[in-house]
XYZ file of N, CA, C and O in Angstrom:
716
model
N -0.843 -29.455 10.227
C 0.404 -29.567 10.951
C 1.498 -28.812 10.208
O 1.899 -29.322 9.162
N 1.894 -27.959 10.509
C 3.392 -27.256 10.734
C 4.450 -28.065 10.524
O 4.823 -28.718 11.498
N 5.478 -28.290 8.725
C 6.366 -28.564 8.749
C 7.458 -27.860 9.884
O 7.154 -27.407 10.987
N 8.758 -27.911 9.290
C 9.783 -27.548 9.967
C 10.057 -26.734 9.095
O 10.477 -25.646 9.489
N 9.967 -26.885 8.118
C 10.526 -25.247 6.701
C 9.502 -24.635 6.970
O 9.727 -23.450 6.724
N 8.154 -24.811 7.463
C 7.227 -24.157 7.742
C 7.677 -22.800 8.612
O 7.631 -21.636 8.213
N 8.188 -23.355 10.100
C 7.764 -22.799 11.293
C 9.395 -21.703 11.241
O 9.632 -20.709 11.928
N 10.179 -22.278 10.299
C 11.772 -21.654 10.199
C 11.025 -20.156 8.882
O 11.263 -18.995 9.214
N 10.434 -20.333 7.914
C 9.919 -19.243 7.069
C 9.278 -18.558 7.938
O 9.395 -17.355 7.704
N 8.562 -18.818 8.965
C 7.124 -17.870 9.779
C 8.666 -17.228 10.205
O 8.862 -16.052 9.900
N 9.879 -18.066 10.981
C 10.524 -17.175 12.198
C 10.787 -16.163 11.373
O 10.429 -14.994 11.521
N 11.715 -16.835 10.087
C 12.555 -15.695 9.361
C 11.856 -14.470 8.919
O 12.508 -13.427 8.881
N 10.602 -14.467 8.578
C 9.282 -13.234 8.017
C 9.545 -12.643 9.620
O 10.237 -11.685 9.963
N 9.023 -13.241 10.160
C 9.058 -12.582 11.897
C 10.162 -11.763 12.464
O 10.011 -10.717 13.095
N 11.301 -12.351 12.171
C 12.829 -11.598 12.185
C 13.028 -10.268 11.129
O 13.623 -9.192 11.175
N 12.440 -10.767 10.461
C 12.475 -9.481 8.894
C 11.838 -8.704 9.467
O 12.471 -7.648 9.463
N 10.643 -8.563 10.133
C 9.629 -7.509 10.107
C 10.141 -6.653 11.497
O 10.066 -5.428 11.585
N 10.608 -7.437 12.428
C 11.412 -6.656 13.463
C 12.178 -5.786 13.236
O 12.310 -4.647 13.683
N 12.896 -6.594 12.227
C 14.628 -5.487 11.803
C 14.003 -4.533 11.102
O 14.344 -3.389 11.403
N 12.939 -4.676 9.996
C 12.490 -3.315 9.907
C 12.105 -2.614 10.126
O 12.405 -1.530 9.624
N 10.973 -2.797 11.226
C 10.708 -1.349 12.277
C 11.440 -1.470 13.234
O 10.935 -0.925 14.216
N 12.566 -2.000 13.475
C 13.583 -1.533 14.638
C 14.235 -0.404 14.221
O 14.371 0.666 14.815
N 14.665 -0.780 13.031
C 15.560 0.416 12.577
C 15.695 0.388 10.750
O 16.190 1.408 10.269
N 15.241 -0.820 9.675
C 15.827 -0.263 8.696
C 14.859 0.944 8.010
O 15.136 1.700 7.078
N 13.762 0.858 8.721
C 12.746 2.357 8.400
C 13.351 3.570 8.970
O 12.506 4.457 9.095
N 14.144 3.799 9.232
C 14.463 4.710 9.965
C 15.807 5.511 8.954
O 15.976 6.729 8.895
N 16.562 4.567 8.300
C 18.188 4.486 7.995
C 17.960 5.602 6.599
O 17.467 5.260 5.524
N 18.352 6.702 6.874
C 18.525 7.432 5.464
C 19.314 7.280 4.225
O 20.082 6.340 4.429
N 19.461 7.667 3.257
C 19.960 7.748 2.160
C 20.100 6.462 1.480
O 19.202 5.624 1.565
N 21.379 6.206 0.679
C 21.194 4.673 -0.468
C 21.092 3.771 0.816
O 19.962 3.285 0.863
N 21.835 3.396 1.818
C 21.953 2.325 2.372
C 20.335 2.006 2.535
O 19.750 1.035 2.056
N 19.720 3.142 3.386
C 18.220 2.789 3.937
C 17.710 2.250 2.703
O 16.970 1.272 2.817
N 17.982 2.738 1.409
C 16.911 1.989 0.478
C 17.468 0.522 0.174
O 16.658 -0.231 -0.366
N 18.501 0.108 0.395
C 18.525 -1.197 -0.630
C 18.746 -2.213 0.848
O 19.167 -3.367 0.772
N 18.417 -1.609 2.025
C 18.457 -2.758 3.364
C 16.407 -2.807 3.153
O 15.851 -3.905 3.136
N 15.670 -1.638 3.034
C 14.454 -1.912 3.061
C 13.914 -2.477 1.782
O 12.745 -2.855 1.703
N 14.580 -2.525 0.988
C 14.351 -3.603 -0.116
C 14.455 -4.675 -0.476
O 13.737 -5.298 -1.257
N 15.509 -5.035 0.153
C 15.628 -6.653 0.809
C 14.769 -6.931 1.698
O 14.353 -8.087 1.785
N 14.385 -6.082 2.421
C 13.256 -6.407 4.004
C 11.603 -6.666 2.883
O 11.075 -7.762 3.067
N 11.000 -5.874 2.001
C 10.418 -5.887 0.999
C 10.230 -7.090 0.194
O 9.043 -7.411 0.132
N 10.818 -7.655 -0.275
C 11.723 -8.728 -0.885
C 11.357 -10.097 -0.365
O 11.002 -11.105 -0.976
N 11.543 -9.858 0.987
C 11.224 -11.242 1.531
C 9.731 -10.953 2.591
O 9.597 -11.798 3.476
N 9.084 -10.286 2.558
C 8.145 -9.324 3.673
C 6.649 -9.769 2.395
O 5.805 -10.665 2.407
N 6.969 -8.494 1.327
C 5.924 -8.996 0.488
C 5.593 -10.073 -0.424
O 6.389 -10.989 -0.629
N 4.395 -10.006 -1.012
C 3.944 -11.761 -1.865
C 4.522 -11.503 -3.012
O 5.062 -12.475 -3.539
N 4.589 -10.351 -3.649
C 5.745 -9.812 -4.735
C 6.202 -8.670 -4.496
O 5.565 -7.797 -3.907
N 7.628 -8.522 -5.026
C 7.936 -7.564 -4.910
C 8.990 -7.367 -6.585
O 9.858 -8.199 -6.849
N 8.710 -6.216 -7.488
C 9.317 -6.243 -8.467
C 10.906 -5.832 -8.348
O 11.570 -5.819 -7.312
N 11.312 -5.522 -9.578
C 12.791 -5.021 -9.134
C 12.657 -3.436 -9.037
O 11.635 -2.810 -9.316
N 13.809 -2.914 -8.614
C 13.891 -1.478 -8.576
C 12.858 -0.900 -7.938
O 12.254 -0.051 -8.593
N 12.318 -1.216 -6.362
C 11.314 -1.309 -5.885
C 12.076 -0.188 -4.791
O 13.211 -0.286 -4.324
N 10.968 0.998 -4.527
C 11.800 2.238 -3.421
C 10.776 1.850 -2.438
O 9.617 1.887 -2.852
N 10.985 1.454 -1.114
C 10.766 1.964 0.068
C 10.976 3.211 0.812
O 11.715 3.146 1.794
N 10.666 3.869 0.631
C 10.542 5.303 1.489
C 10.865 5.348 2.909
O 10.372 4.283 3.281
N 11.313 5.824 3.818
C 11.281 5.801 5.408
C 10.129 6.227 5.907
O 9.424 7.201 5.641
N 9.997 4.957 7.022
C 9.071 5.107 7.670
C 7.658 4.765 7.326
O 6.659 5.177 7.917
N 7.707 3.715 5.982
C 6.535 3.110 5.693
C 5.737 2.338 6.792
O 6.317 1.309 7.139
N 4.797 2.527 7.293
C 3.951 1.324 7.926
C 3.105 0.594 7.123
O 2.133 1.231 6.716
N 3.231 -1.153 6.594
C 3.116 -2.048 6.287
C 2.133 -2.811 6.810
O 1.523 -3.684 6.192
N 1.905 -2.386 8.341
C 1.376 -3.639 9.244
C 2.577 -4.906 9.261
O 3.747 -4.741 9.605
N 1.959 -6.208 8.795
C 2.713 -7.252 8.850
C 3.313 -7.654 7.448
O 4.016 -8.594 7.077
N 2.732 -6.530 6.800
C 3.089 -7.153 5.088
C 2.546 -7.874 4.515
O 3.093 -8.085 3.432
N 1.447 -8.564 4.717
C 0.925 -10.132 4.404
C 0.012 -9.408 3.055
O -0.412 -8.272 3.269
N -0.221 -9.890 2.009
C -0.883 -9.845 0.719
C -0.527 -8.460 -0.080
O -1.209 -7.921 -0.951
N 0.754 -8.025 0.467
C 0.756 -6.462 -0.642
C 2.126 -7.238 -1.566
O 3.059 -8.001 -1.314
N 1.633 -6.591 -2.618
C 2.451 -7.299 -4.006
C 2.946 -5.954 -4.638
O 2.246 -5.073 -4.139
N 3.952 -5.339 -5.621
C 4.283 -4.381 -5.507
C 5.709 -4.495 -7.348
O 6.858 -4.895 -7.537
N 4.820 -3.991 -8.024
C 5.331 -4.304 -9.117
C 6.758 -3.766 -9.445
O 7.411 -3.494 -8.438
N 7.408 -3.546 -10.687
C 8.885 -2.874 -11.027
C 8.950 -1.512 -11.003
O 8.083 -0.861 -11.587
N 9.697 -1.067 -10.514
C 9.892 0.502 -11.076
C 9.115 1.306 -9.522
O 9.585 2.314 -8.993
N 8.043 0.666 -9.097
C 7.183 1.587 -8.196
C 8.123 1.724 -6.841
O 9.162 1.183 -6.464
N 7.126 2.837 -6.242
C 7.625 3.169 -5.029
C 6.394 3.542 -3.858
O 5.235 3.877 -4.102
N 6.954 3.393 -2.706
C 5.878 3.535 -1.641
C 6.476 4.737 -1.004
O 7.691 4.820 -0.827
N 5.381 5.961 -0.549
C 5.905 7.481 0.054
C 6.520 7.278 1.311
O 6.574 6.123 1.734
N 7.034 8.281 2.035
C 7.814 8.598 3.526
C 6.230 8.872 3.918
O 5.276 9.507 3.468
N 6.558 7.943 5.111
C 5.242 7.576 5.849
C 3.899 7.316 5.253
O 2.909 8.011 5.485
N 3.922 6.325 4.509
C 2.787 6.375 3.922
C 2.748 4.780 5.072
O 3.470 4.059 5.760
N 1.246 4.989 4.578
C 0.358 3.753 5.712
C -0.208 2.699 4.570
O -1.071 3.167 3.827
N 0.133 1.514 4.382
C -0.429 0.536 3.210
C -0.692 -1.144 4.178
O 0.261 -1.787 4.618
N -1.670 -1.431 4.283
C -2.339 -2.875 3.930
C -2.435 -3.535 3.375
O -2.520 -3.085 2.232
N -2.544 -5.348 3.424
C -2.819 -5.690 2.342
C -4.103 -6.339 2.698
O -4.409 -6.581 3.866
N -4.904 -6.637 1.604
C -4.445 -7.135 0.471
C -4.610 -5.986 -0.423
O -5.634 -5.350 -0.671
N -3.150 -5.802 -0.959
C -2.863 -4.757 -2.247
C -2.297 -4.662 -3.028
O -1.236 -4.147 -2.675
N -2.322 -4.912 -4.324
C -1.749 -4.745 -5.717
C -1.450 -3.605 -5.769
O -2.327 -2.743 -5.809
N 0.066 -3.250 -5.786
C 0.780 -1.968 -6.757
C 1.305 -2.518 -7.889
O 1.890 -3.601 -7.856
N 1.102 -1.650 -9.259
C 1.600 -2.499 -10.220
C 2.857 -1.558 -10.644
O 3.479 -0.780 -9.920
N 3.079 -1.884 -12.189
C 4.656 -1.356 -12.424
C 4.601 0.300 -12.607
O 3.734 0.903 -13.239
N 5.805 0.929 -11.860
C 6.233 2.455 -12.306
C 5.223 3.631 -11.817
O 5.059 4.789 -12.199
N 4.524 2.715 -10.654
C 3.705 3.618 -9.671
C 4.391 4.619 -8.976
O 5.424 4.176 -8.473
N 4.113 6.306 -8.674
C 5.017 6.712 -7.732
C 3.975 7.605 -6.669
O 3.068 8.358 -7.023
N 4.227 7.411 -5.833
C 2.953 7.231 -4.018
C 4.294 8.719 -3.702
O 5.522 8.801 -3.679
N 3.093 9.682 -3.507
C 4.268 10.894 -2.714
C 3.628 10.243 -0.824
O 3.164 9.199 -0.366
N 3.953 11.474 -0.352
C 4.354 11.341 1.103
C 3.149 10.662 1.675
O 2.334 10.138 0.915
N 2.996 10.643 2.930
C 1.500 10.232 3.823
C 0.304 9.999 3.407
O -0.728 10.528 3.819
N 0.485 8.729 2.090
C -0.674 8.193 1.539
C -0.793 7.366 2.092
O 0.246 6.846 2.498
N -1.789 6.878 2.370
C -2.664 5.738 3.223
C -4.169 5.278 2.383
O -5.206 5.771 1.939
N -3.265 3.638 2.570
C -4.225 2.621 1.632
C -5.083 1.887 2.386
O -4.624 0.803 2.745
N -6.276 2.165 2.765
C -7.043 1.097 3.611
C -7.437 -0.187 3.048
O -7.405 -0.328 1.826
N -7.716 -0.905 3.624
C -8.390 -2.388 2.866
C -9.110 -2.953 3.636
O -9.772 -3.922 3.264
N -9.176 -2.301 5.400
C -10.101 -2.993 6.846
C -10.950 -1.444 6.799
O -10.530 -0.292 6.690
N -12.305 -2.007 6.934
C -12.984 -0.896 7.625
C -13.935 -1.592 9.286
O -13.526 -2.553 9.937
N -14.536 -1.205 9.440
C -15.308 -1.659 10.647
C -17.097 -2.097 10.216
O -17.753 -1.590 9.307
N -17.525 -3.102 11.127
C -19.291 -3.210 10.942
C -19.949 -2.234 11.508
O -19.491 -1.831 12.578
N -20.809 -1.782 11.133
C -21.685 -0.538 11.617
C -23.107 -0.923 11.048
O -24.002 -0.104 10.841
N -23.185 -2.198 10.837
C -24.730 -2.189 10.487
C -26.008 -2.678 11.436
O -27.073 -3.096 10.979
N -25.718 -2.555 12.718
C -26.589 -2.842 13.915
C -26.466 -1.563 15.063
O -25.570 -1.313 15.868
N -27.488 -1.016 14.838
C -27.651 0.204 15.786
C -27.905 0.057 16.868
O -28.239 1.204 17.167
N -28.045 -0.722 18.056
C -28.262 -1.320 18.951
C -27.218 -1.793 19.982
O -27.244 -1.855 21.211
N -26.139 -2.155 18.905
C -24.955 -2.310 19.318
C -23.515 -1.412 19.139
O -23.067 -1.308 17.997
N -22.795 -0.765 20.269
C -22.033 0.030 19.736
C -21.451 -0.200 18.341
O -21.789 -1.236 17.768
N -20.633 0.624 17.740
C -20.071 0.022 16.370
C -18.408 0.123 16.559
O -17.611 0.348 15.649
N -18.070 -0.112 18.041
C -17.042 -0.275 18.529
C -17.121 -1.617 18.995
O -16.039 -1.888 19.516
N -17.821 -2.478 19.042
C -18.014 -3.659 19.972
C -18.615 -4.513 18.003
O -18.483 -5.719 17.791
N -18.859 -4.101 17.552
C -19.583 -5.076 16.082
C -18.129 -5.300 15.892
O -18.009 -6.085 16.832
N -16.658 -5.197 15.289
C -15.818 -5.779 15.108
C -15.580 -5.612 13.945
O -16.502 -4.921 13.512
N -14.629 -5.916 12.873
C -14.159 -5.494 11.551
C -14.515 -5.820 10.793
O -14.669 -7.024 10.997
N -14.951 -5.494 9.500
C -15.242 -5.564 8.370
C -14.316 -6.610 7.753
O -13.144 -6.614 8.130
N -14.913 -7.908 6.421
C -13.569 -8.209 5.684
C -13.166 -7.684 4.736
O -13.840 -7.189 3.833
N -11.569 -7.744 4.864
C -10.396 -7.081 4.051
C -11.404 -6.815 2.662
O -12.421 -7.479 2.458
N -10.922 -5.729 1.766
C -11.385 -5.465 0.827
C -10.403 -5.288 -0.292
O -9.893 -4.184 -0.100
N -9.656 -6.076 -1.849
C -8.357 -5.771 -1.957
C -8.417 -4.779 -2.886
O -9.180 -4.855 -3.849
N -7.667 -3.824 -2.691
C -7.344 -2.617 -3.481
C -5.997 -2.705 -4.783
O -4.807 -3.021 -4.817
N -6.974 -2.251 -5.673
C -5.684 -2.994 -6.351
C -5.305 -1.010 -7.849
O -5.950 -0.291 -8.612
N -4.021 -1.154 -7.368
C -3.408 0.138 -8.390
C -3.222 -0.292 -9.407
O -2.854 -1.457 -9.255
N -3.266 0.018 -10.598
C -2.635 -0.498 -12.363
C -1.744 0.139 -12.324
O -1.426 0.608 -11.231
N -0.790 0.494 -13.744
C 0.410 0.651 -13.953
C 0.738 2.014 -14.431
O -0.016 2.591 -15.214
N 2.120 2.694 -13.879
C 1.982 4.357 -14.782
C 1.100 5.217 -13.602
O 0.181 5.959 -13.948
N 1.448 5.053 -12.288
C 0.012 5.858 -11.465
C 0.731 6.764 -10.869
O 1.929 6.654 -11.131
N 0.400 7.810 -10.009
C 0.483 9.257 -9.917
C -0.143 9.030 -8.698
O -1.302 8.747 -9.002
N -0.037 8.997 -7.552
C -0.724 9.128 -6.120
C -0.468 10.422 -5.718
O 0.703 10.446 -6.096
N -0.634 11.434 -5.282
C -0.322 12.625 -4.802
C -0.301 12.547 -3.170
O -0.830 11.555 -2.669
N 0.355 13.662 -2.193
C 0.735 13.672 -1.327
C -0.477 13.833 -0.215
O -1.253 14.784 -0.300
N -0.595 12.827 0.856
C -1.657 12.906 2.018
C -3.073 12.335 0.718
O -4.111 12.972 0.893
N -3.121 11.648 -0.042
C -4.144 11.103 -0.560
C -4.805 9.640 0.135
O -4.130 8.734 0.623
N -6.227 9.681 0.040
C -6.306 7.890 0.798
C -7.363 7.320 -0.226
O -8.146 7.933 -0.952
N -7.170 6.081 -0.083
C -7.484 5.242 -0.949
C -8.163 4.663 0.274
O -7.785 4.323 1.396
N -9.517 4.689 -0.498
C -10.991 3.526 0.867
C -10.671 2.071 0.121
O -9.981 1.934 -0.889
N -11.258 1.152 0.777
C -10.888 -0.773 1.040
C -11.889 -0.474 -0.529
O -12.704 0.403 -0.813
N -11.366 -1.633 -1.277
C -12.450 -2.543 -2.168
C -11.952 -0.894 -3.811
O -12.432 -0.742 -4.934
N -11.190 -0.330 -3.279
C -10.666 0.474 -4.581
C -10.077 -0.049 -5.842
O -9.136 -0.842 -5.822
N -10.611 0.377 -6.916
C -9.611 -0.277 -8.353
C -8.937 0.909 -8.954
O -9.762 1.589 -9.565
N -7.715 1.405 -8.997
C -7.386 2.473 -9.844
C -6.716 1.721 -11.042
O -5.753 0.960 -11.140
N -7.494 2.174 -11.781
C -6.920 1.880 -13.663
C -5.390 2.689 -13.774
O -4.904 3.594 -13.095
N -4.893 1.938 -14.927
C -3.294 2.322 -15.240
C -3.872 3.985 -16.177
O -4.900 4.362 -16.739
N -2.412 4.592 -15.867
C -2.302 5.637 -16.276
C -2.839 6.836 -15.457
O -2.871 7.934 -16.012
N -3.288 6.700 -14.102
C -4.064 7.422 -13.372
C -3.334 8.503 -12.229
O -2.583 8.245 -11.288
N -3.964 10.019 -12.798
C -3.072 10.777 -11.405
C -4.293 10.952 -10.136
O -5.512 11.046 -10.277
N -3.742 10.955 -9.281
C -4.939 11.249 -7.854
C -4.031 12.320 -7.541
O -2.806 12.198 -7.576
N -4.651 13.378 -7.233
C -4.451 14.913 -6.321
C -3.843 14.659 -5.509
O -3.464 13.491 -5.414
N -3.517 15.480 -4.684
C -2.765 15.354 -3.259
C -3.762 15.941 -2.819
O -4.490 16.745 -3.400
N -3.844 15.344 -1.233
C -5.295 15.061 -0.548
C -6.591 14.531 -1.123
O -7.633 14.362 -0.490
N -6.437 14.352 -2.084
C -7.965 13.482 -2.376
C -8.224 12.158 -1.833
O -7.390 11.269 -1.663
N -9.387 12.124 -1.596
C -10.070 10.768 -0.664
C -10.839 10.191 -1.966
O -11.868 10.698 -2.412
N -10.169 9.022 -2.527
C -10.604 7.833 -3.176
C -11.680 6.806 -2.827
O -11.463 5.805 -2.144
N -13.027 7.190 -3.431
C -14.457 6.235 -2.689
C -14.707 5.444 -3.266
O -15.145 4.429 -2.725
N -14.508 5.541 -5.034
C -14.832 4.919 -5.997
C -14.127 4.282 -7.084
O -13.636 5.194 -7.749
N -13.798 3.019 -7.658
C -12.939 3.125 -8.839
C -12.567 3.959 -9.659
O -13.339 4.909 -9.784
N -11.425 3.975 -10.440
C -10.848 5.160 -11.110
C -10.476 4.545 -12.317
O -9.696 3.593 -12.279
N -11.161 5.172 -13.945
C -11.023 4.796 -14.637
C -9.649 5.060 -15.608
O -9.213 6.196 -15.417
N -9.065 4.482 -16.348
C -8.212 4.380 -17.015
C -7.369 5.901 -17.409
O -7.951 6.652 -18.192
N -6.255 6.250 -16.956
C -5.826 7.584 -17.487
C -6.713 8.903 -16.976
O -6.494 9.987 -17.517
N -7.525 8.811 -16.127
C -8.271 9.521 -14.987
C -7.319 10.591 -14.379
O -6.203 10.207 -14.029
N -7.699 12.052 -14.201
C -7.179 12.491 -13.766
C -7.928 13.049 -11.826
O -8.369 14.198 -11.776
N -7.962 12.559 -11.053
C -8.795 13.040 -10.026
C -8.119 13.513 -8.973
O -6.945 13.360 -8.636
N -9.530 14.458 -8.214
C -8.933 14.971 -6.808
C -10.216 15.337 -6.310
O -11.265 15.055 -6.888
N -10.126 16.035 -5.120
C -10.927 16.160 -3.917
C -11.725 15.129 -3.584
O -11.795 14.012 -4.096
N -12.602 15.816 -2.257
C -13.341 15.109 -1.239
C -14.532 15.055 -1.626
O -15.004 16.161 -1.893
N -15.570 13.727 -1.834
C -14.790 12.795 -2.566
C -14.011 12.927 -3.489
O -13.752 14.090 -3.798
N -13.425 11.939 -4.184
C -12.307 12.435 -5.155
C -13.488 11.741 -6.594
O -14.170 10.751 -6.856
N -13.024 13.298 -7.267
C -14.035 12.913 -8.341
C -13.079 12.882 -10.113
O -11.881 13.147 -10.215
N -13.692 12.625 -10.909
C -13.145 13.229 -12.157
C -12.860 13.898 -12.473
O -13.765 14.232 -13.239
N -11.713 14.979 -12.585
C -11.319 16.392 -12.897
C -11.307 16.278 -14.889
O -11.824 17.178 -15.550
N -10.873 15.477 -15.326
C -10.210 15.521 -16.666
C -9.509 13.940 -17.050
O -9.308 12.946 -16.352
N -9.284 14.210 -18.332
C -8.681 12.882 -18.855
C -7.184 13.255 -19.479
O -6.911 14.227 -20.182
N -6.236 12.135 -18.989
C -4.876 12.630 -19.973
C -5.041 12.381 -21.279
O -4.155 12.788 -22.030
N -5.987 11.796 -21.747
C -6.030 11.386 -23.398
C -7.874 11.731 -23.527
O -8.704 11.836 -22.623
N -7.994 11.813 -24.650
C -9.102 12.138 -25.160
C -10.047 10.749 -24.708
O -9.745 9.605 -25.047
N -11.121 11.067 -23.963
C -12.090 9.951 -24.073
C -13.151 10.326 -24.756
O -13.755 11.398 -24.802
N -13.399 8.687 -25.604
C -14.197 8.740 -26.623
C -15.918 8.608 -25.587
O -16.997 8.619 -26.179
């Protein structure tokens, strides 16, 4: 059963998420950032300080993305949750974080009619480097210190201070010497 602080938090999340794709995704310069940071604020399960929203993020509903200090989410980037961003992350433009994929394991049955996969949570460490039009597949771990290319497609965890890119996105190099 549904308190009454219950069903008044669902409205107010519900009211938040309107005003921000009505229009505070839209609002350029300082104002747009510190109205979508408040929308942020009360939208995600954390949200750190000094947190940039970009215009024109799609969120979905917001439900399980957490989003550490210092980081930022790109202009139009596409993010799900459940997702850990941690601190002083910076996401360039039209990155897209999946965490839903679809069932496809019955051939018999379209794999339009099998129905969705469960959520998978993707989780970023701290100090990260996303590059522009990059995607991150469901059930991803990127270790702190990590740059991803612009356009690289992320299949696999990414180890610590990793430097990667392309399709798949593989190991290019390390920023520090690995032993």
């Amino acid at each position: 059963m549904f308190t009454k602080n219950d069903i008044m938090a669902k409205l107010f999340r519900l009211i938040t998420l309107i005003i921000y794709y009505s229009f505070c995704q839209f609002i350029p310069l300082l104002i747009g950032r510190i109205m979508r940071r408040y929308c942020a604020n009360i939208l995600f399960d954390r949200c750190g300080t000094n947190v940039n929203l970009e215009r024109k993020v799609d969120m979905g509903n917001a439900k399980g993305i957490s989003i550490g200090n210092n980081s930022g989410i790109g202009i139009r980037a596409q993010v799900r949750g459940p997702l850990s961003i941690g601190d002083n992350v910076m996401m360039g433009p039209d990155v897209i974080i999946l965490t839903h994929g679809h069932i496809y394991d019955l051939i018999d049955i379209p794999m339009c009619k099998q129905g969705s996969a469960l959520p998978k949570k993707v989780t970023i460490g701290n100090d990260v480097w996303i590059g522009t039009r990059s995607i991150i597949m469901p059930g991803v771990n990127i270790g702190n210190g990590v740059i991803i290319g612009a356009g690289a497609v992320v299949t696999k965890d990414v180890p610590d201070f990793a430097i990667v890119g392309g399709v798949p996105a593989k190991v290019l190099k390390y920023r520090i010497n690995k032993y």
